[in-house]
């Protein structure tokens, strides 16, 4: 294999596999990312990068300690009716940037089965533009008709510095308010 700047070609386009969904059966809101980044994959945890704003935002909006241990944070989401998953089950991507996901390697998650198992779901929130575009292009056309509200949110990724924490928090606060 050819070596390029201390990485192999295979390393540059690593096959990455996503995580199982975090969801209670009565979930009302589903938050979707695109694919976990390198820090998350290494730790086998959603939003593990220390500068990702997801946990601080979710904690503030839903009223839990974002510094709590990971299982407690996941339980807080489930208790609040919020499910967490990614659009993609697998893909090839060097590093963590969504822009580097190889389009010819996308494997979407099984949303038809997920939606069947979560009949109370009313809203799908996209954590960033890439998650929204991947879902609308590769998932939505294959789903049976079901009335769901779709909300595009600013990415909580540290790579998305165009929006301030306060602006992200305001958008996420509205989106994570569980409808009655």
Coordinates of N, CA and C in Angstrom, one line a residue:
X1 N 0.8 -1.2 0.0 CA 0.0 0.0 0.0 C 0.9 1.2 0.0
X2 N 0.5 2.2 -0.8 CA 1.3 3.5 -0.9 C 1.2 4.3 0.4
X3 N 2.3 4.8 0.8 CA 2.4 5.6 2.0 C 2.3 7.1 1.6
X4 N 1.5 7.9 2.3 CA 1.4 9.3 2.0 C 1.4 10.0 3.3
X5 N 2.5 10.8 3.6 CA 2.6 11.6 4.8 C 2.2 10.8 6.0
X6 N 2.8 9.6 6.2 CA 2.6 8.7 7.3 C 1.2 8.1 7.4
X7 N 0.4 8.2 6.4 CA -0.9 7.5 6.4 C -1.0 6.7 5.1
X8 N -1.7 5.6 5.2 CA -1.9 4.8 4.0 C -3.2 5.4 3.3
X9 N -3.3 5.0 2.0 CA -4.5 5.4 1.3 C -5.7 4.9 2.0
X10 N -5.7 3.7 2.5 CA -6.8 3.1 3.3 C -7.1 3.9 4.5
X11 N -6.1 4.4 5.2 CA -6.3 5.2 6.4 C -7.0 6.5 6.0
X12 N -6.7 7.1 4.9 CA -7.3 8.3 4.5 C -8.8 8.2 4.2
X13 N -9.2 7.0 3.8 CA -10.6 6.8 3.6 C -11.1 5.6 4.4
X14 N -11.0 5.8 5.7 CA -11.4 4.8 6.7 C -12.9 4.5 6.6
X15 N -13.2 3.2 6.7 CA -14.6 2.8 6.8 C -15.0 3.1 8.3
X16 N -16.1 3.8 8.4 CA -16.6 4.1 9.8 C -18.0 3.6 9.9
X17 N -18.3 3.1 11.1 CA -19.6 2.5 11.4 C -20.2 3.3 12.6
X18 N -21.5 3.7 12.4 CA -22.2 4.4 13.4 C -22.6 3.6 14.6
X19 N -23.3 4.3 15.5 CA -23.8 3.7 16.8 C -25.3 3.3 16.6
X20 N -25.7 2.5 17.6 CA -27.2 2.2 17.7 C -27.9 3.4 18.2
X21 N -29.2 3.5 17.9 CA -29.9 4.7 18.4 C -30.1 4.6 19.9
X22 N -30.2 5.8 20.5 CA -30.6 6.0 21.9 C -32.0 6.5 21.9
X23 N -32.9 5.6 22.3 CA -34.3 6.0 22.2 C -35.2 5.2 23.1
X24 N -36.1 5.9 23.8 CA -37.2 5.2 24.6 C -38.3 4.9 23.6
X25 N -39.1 3.9 23.9 CA -40.2 3.6 23.0 C -41.2 4.8 22.7
X26 N -41.3 5.6 23.7 CA -42.2 6.8 23.6 C -41.6 8.1 23.2
X27 N -40.4 8.0 22.5 CA -39.7 9.2 22.0 C -40.6 10.0 21.1
X28 N -40.5 11.3 21.3 CA -41.3 12.3 20.5 C -40.5 13.1 19.5
X29 N -39.2 13.2 19.9 CA -38.3 14.0 19.0 C -37.0 13.1 18.7
X30 N -36.6 13.1 17.5 CA -35.4 12.4 17.1 C -34.4 13.4 16.6
X31 N -33.2 13.4 17.2 CA -32.1 14.3 16.8 C -31.1 13.4 16.0
X32 N -30.9 13.9 14.7 CA -30.0 13.1 13.8 C -28.8 13.9 13.5
X33 N -27.6 13.3 13.7 CA -26.4 13.8 13.1 C -26.1 13.0 11.8
X34 N -25.0 13.3 11.2 CA -24.6 12.6 10.0 C -23.9 11.2 10.3
X35 N -22.8 11.3 10.9 CA -21.9 10.2 11.3 C -21.0 10.6 12.4
X36 N -20.8 9.8 13.5 CA -19.9 10.2 14.5 C -18.5 10.6 14.0
X37 N -17.9 11.6 14.7 CA -16.6 12.0 14.4 C -15.6 11.1 15.0
X38 N -14.3 11.3 14.7 CA -13.2 10.5 15.2 C -13.2 10.4 16.8
X39 N -13.4 11.5 17.5 CA -13.4 11.5 19.0 C -14.5 10.6 19.5
X40 N -15.7 10.7 18.9 CA -16.9 9.9 19.3 C -16.7 8.5 19.0
X41 N -16.1 8.2 17.8 CA -15.9 6.8 17.4 C -14.9 6.1 18.4
X42 N -13.8 6.9 18.7 CA -12.8 6.3 19.7 C -13.4 6.0 21.0
X43 N -14.3 6.9 21.5 CA -14.9 6.7 22.8 C -16.2 5.9 22.8
X44 N -16.7 5.6 21.6 CA -18.0 4.9 21.4 C -19.1 5.7 22.2
X45 N -19.1 7.0 22.0 CA -20.1 7.9 22.6 C -20.5 9.0 21.6
X46 N -21.8 9.3 21.6 CA -22.3 10.4 20.8 C -21.7 11.7 21.3
X47 N -21.3 12.5 20.4 CA -20.8 13.9 20.7 C -19.8 13.9 21.7
X48 N -18.7 13.1 21.6 CA -17.6 13.0 22.5 C -16.6 14.1 22.4
X49 N -16.5 14.8 21.3 CA -15.5 15.9 21.2 C -15.7 16.9 22.3
X50 N -14.7 17.3 23.0 CA -14.9 18.2 24.2 C -15.4 19.6 23.8
X51 N -15.2 20.0 22.5 CA -15.7 21.3 22.1 C -17.1 21.2 21.4
X52 N -17.6 20.0 21.3 CA -18.9 19.9 20.6 C -20.0 20.5 21.6
X53 N -20.9 21.3 21.2 CA -21.8 22.0 22.1 C -23.1 21.2 22.3
X54 N -23.2 19.9 21.8 CA -24.4 19.2 21.9 C -24.8 19.0 23.4
X55 N -23.9 18.4 24.2 CA -24.3 18.1 25.6 C -24.5 19.4 26.4
X56 N -23.7 20.5 26.3 CA -24.1 21.7 27.0 C -25.4 22.3 26.6
X57 N -25.7 22.2 25.3 CA -27.0 22.7 24.9 C -28.2 21.8 25.4
X58 N -28.0 20.5 25.2 CA -29.1 19.6 25.6 C -29.3 19.7 27.1
X59 N -28.2 19.8 27.9 CA -28.3 19.9 29.3 C -29.1 21.2 29.7
X60 N -28.7 22.3 29.1 CA -29.4 23.5 29.4 C -30.9 23.5 29.1
X61 N -31.2 23.0 27.9 CA -32.6 23.0 27.4 C -33.4 22.0 28.2
X62 N -32.9 20.8 28.5 CA -33.6 19.7 29.1 C -33.5 19.6 30.6
X63 N -32.6 20.4 31.2 CA -32.4 20.5 32.6 C -31.7 19.3 33.3
X64 N -30.5 19.0 32.6 CA -29.7 18.0 33.3 C -28.2 18.5 33.2
X65 N -27.4 17.9 34.0 CA -26.0 18.3 34.1 C -25.2 17.7 32.9
X66 N -24.7 18.6 32.0 CA -24.0 18.1 30.8 C -22.7 17.4 31.1
X67 N -22.2 17.6 32.4 CA -21.0 16.9 32.8 C -21.2 15.6 33.5
X68 N -22.5 15.2 33.6 CA -22.8 13.9 34.2 C -22.2 12.8 33.4
X69 N -22.1 11.6 34.0 CA -21.5 10.5 33.2 C -22.4 10.2 32.1
X70 N -21.8 9.6 31.1 CA -22.5 9.4 29.8 C -23.8 8.6 29.9
X71 N -23.9 7.5 30.7 CA -25.2 6.8 30.8 C -26.3 7.7 31.4
X72 N -25.9 8.6 32.3 CA -27.0 9.5 32.9 C -27.4 10.5 31.9
X73 N -26.5 11.0 31.0 CA -26.9 11.9 30.0 C -27.9 11.3 29.0
X74 N -27.5 10.0 28.6 CA -28.4 9.3 27.7 C -29.8 9.1 28.3
X75 N -29.8 8.7 29.6 CA -31.1 8.5 30.3 C -31.9 9.8 30.4
X76 N -31.2 11.0 30.6 CA -31.9 12.3 30.6 C -32.6 12.5 29.3
X77 N -31.9 12.2 28.2 CA -32.5 12.4 26.9 C -33.7 11.5 26.7
X78 N -33.6 10.2 27.0 CA -34.7 9.3 26.9 C -35.9 9.8 27.8
X79 N -35.6 10.2 29.0 CA -36.7 10.7 29.9 C -37.4 11.9 29.4
X80 N -36.7 12.7 28.6 CA -37.2 13.9 28.0 C -38.0 13.7 26.7
X81 N -38.0 12.4 26.3 CA -38.7 12.1 25.0 C -37.8 12.4 23.8
X82 N -36.5 12.5 24.0 CA -35.6 12.8 22.9 C -34.8 11.6 22.5
X83 N -34.8 11.2 21.3 CA -34.0 10.1 20.8 C -32.8 10.7 20.0
X84 N -31.7 9.9 19.9 CA -30.5 10.3 19.3 C -30.0 9.2 18.4
X85 N -29.6 9.6 17.1 CA -29.1 8.7 16.2 C -28.4 9.5 15.1
X86 N -27.9 8.8 14.1 CA -27.3 9.4 12.9 C -28.0 8.9 11.6
X87 N -27.9 9.7 10.6 CA -28.5 9.3 9.3 C -27.8 8.1 8.7
X88 N -26.5 8.1 8.9 CA -25.7 7.0 8.2 C -25.4 5.9 9.2
X89 N -25.5 4.7 8.8 CA -25.0 3.5 9.5 C -23.5 3.3 9.3
X90 N -23.1 3.6 8.0 CA -21.7 3.4 7.7 C -21.4 4.3 6.5
X91 N -20.1 4.5 6.3 CA -19.5 5.2 5.2 C -18.0 5.2 5.2
X92 N -17.4 5.8 4.2 CA -16.0 6.0 4.3 C -15.7 7.5 4.3
X93 N -14.8 7.8 5.3 CA -14.5 9.2 5.5 C -13.2 9.3 6.2
X94 N -12.3 10.2 5.7 CA -11.1 10.5 6.4 C -11.4 11.5 7.4
X95 N -10.9 11.3 8.7 CA -11.1 12.3 9.7 C -12.6 12.4 10.1
X96 N -13.0 13.7 10.5 CA -14.3 13.9 11.1 C -15.2 14.8 10.3
X97 N -14.7 15.4 9.3 CA -15.5 16.4 8.6 C -16.6 15.8 7.7
X98 N -17.8 16.3 7.8 CA -18.9 15.8 7.0 C -18.7 16.0 5.5
X99 N -18.0 17.0 5.2 CA -17.7 17.3 3.8 C -16.8 16.2 3.1
X100 N -16.1 15.4 4.0 CA -15.2 14.4 3.4 C -15.9 13.0 3.3
X101 N -17.1 12.9 3.6 CA -17.8 11.6 3.5 C -17.9 11.3 2.0
X102 N -17.4 10.1 1.7 CA -17.5 9.6 0.3 C -18.9 9.2 -0.1
X103 N -19.5 9.9 -1.0 CA -20.8 9.7 -1.4 C -21.2 8.3 -2.0
X104 N -20.2 7.7 -2.5 CA -20.4 6.3 -3.1 C -20.3 5.2 -2.1
X105 N -20.1 5.6 -0.8 CA -20.0 4.6 0.3 C -21.1 4.7 1.3
X106 N -22.1 5.5 1.1 CA -23.1 5.8 2.1 C -24.0 4.6 2.3
X107 N -24.3 4.2 3.6 CA -25.2 3.2 4.0 C -26.1 3.9 5.0
X108 N -27.4 4.2 4.7 CA -28.3 4.9 5.6 C -28.7 3.9 6.7
X109 N -29.1 4.4 7.8 CA -29.7 3.6 8.9 C -31.1 3.2 8.4
X110 N -31.7 2.2 9.1 CA -33.1 1.7 8.8 C -34.1 2.5 9.5
X111 N -34.5 3.6 8.8 CA -35.5 4.5 9.4 C -36.9 4.0 9.4
X112 N -37.2 3.1 8.4 CA -38.6 2.6 8.3 C -38.8 1.7 9.6
X113 N -37.9 0.9 10.0 CA -38.0 0.1 11.2 C -38.0 1.0 12.4
X114 N -37.2 2.0 12.5 CA -37.1 2.9 13.6 C -38.5 3.6 13.8
X115 N -39.0 4.1 12.7 CA -40.3 4.9 12.8 C -41.4 3.9 13.2
X116 N -41.4 2.7 12.8 CA -42.4 1.7 13.2 C -42.3 1.5 14.7
X117 N -41.1 1.4 15.2 CA -40.9 1.1 16.6 C -41.1 2.3 17.5
X118 N -41.2 3.5 16.9 CA -41.4 4.7 17.7 C -42.6 5.5 17.1
X119 N -43.8 5.0 17.3 CA -45.0 5.6 16.7 C -45.4 7.0 17.2
X120 N -44.8 7.4 18.4 CA -45.2 8.7 19.0 C -44.2 9.8 18.5
X121 N -43.3 9.5 17.7 CA -42.3 10.4 17.1 C -43.1 11.5 16.2
X122 N -42.8 12.7 16.5 CA -43.5 13.8 15.7 C -42.5 14.8 15.1
X123 N -41.3 14.8 15.6 CA -40.3 15.8 15.0 C -39.0 15.1 14.8
X124 N -38.3 15.5 13.7 CA -37.0 15.0 13.4 C -36.1 16.3 13.3
X125 N -35.1 16.4 14.2 CA -34.2 17.6 14.2 C -32.9 17.2 13.6
X126 N -32.4 18.0 12.7 CA -31.1 17.7 12.1 C -30.0 18.5 12.7
X127 N -29.0 17.8 13.2 CA -27.8 18.5 13.8 C -26.8 18.9 12.6
X128 N -27.2 19.9 11.9 CA -26.3 20.4 10.8 C -26.9 20.1 9.5
X129 N -26.4 20.9 8.5 CA -26.9 20.8 7.1 C -26.6 19.5 6.5
X130 N -25.5 18.9 6.8 CA -25.1 17.6 6.1 C -26.1 16.5 6.5
X131 N -26.5 16.4 7.8 CA -27.4 15.4 8.3 C -28.8 15.6 7.5
X132 N -29.2 16.9 7.4 CA -30.5 17.2 6.7 C -30.4 16.8 5.3
X133 N -29.3 17.1 4.6 CA -29.3 16.8 3.1 C -29.2 15.3 2.9
X134 N -28.4 14.6 3.7 CA -28.2 13.1 3.6 C -29.6 12.4 3.8
X135 N -30.3 12.9 4.8 CA -31.6 12.3 5.1 C -32.6 12.5 4.0
X136 N -32.7 13.8 3.5 CA -33.7 14.1 2.5 C -33.3 13.4 1.2
X137 N -32.1 13.2 0.9 CA -31.7 12.6 -0.4 C -31.7 11.0 -0.3
X138 N -31.2 10.5 0.8 CA -31.0 9.0 0.8 C -32.0 8.2 1.7
X139 N -32.8 8.9 2.5 CA -33.8 8.2 3.4 C -35.2 8.6 3.1
X140 N -35.5 9.9 3.1 CA -36.9 10.3 2.9 C -37.6 9.7 1.7
X141 N -37.0 9.6 0.5 CA -37.7 9.1 -0.6 C -38.2 7.6 -0.4
X142 N -37.5 6.9 0.5 CA -37.8 5.5 0.7 C -38.7 5.2 1.8
X143 N -39.1 6.2 2.5 CA -40.0 6.0 3.7 C -41.5 6.1 3.3
X144 N -42.3 5.3 4.0 CA -43.7 5.4 3.8 C -44.2 6.8 4.3
X145 N -45.2 7.3 3.8 CA -45.8 8.6 4.2 C -46.1 8.6 5.7
X146 N -45.7 9.6 6.4 CA -46.0 9.7 7.8 C -45.8 11.2 8.1
X147 N -46.8 11.8 8.8 CA -46.6 13.2 9.1 C -45.6 13.5 10.2
X148 N -44.5 14.0 9.8 CA -43.4 14.4 10.7 C -43.0 15.8 10.5
X149 N -42.6 16.5 11.5 CA -42.1 17.9 11.4 C -40.5 17.7 11.3
X150 N -39.9 18.4 10.3 CA -38.5 18.4 10.1 C -37.9 19.8 10.5
X151 N -36.9 19.8 11.3 CA -36.3 21.0 11.8 C -34.8 21.0 11.5
X152 N -34.3 21.9 10.7 CA -32.9 22.0 10.4 C -32.3 22.9 11.5
X153 N -31.2 22.4 12.2 CA -30.6 23.2 13.2 C -29.1 23.5 12.9
X154 N -28.6 24.5 13.5 CA -27.2 24.7 13.4 C -26.4 23.6 14.0
X155 N -25.3 23.2 13.4 CA -24.5 22.1 13.9 C -23.9 22.5 15.2
X156 N -23.8 21.5 16.1 CA -23.2 21.7 17.4 C -21.7 21.5 17.3
X157 N -21.2 21.1 16.2 CA -19.8 20.7 16.0 C -18.9 22.0 16.2
X158 N -17.7 21.8 16.7 CA -16.8 22.9 16.8 C -16.4 23.4 15.4
X159 N -16.5 22.6 14.4 CA -16.2 23.0 13.0 C -17.2 24.1 12.5
X160 N -18.4 24.2 13.1 CA -19.4 25.1 12.7 C -19.3 26.3 13.6
X161 N -18.4 27.2 13.3 CA -18.1 28.4 14.2 C -18.9 29.6 13.7
X162 N -19.7 29.5 12.6 CA -20.4 30.6 12.0 C -21.5 31.1 13.0
X163 N -22.0 30.2 13.8 CA -23.1 30.6 14.8 C -22.5 30.5 16.2
X164 N -22.9 31.5 17.0 CA -22.4 31.6 18.4 C -23.1 30.5 19.2
X165 N -22.6 30.2 20.4 CA -23.3 29.3 21.3 C -24.7 29.8 21.6
X166 N -24.8 31.0 21.8 CA -26.2 31.6 22.2 C -27.2 31.4 21.0
X167 N -26.7 31.6 19.8 CA -27.6 31.4 18.7 C -28.0 30.0 18.5
X168 N -27.0 29.1 18.7 CA -27.3 27.6 18.6 C -28.3 27.3 19.7
X169 N -28.0 27.7 20.9 CA -28.9 27.4 22.1 C -30.3 27.8 21.8
X170 N -30.5 29.0 21.3 CA -31.9 29.5 21.0 C -32.6 28.6 20.0
X171 N -31.9 28.2 18.9 CA -32.5 27.4 17.9 C -32.8 26.0 18.5
X172 N -31.9 25.4 19.2 CA -32.1 24.1 19.8 C -33.1 24.1 20.9
X173 N -33.2 25.2 21.7 CA -34.2 25.3 22.7 C -35.6 25.1 22.2
X174 N -35.9 25.8 21.1 CA -37.2 25.7 20.4 C -37.4 24.3 19.9
X175 N -36.4 23.7 19.3 CA -36.6 22.4 18.6 C -36.8 21.3 19.6
X176 N -36.1 21.4 20.8 CA -36.1 20.3 21.7 C -37.3 20.4 22.7
X177 N -38.1 21.4 22.6 CA -39.3 21.5 23.4 C -40.3 20.4 22.9
X178 N -40.5 19.5 23.7 CA -41.4 18.3 23.3 C -42.8 18.8 23.1
X179 N -43.4 18.5 22.0 CA -44.8 18.9 21.7 C -45.7 18.0 22.6
X180 N -46.8 18.6 23.0 CA -47.7 17.9 23.9 C -48.5 16.9 23.2

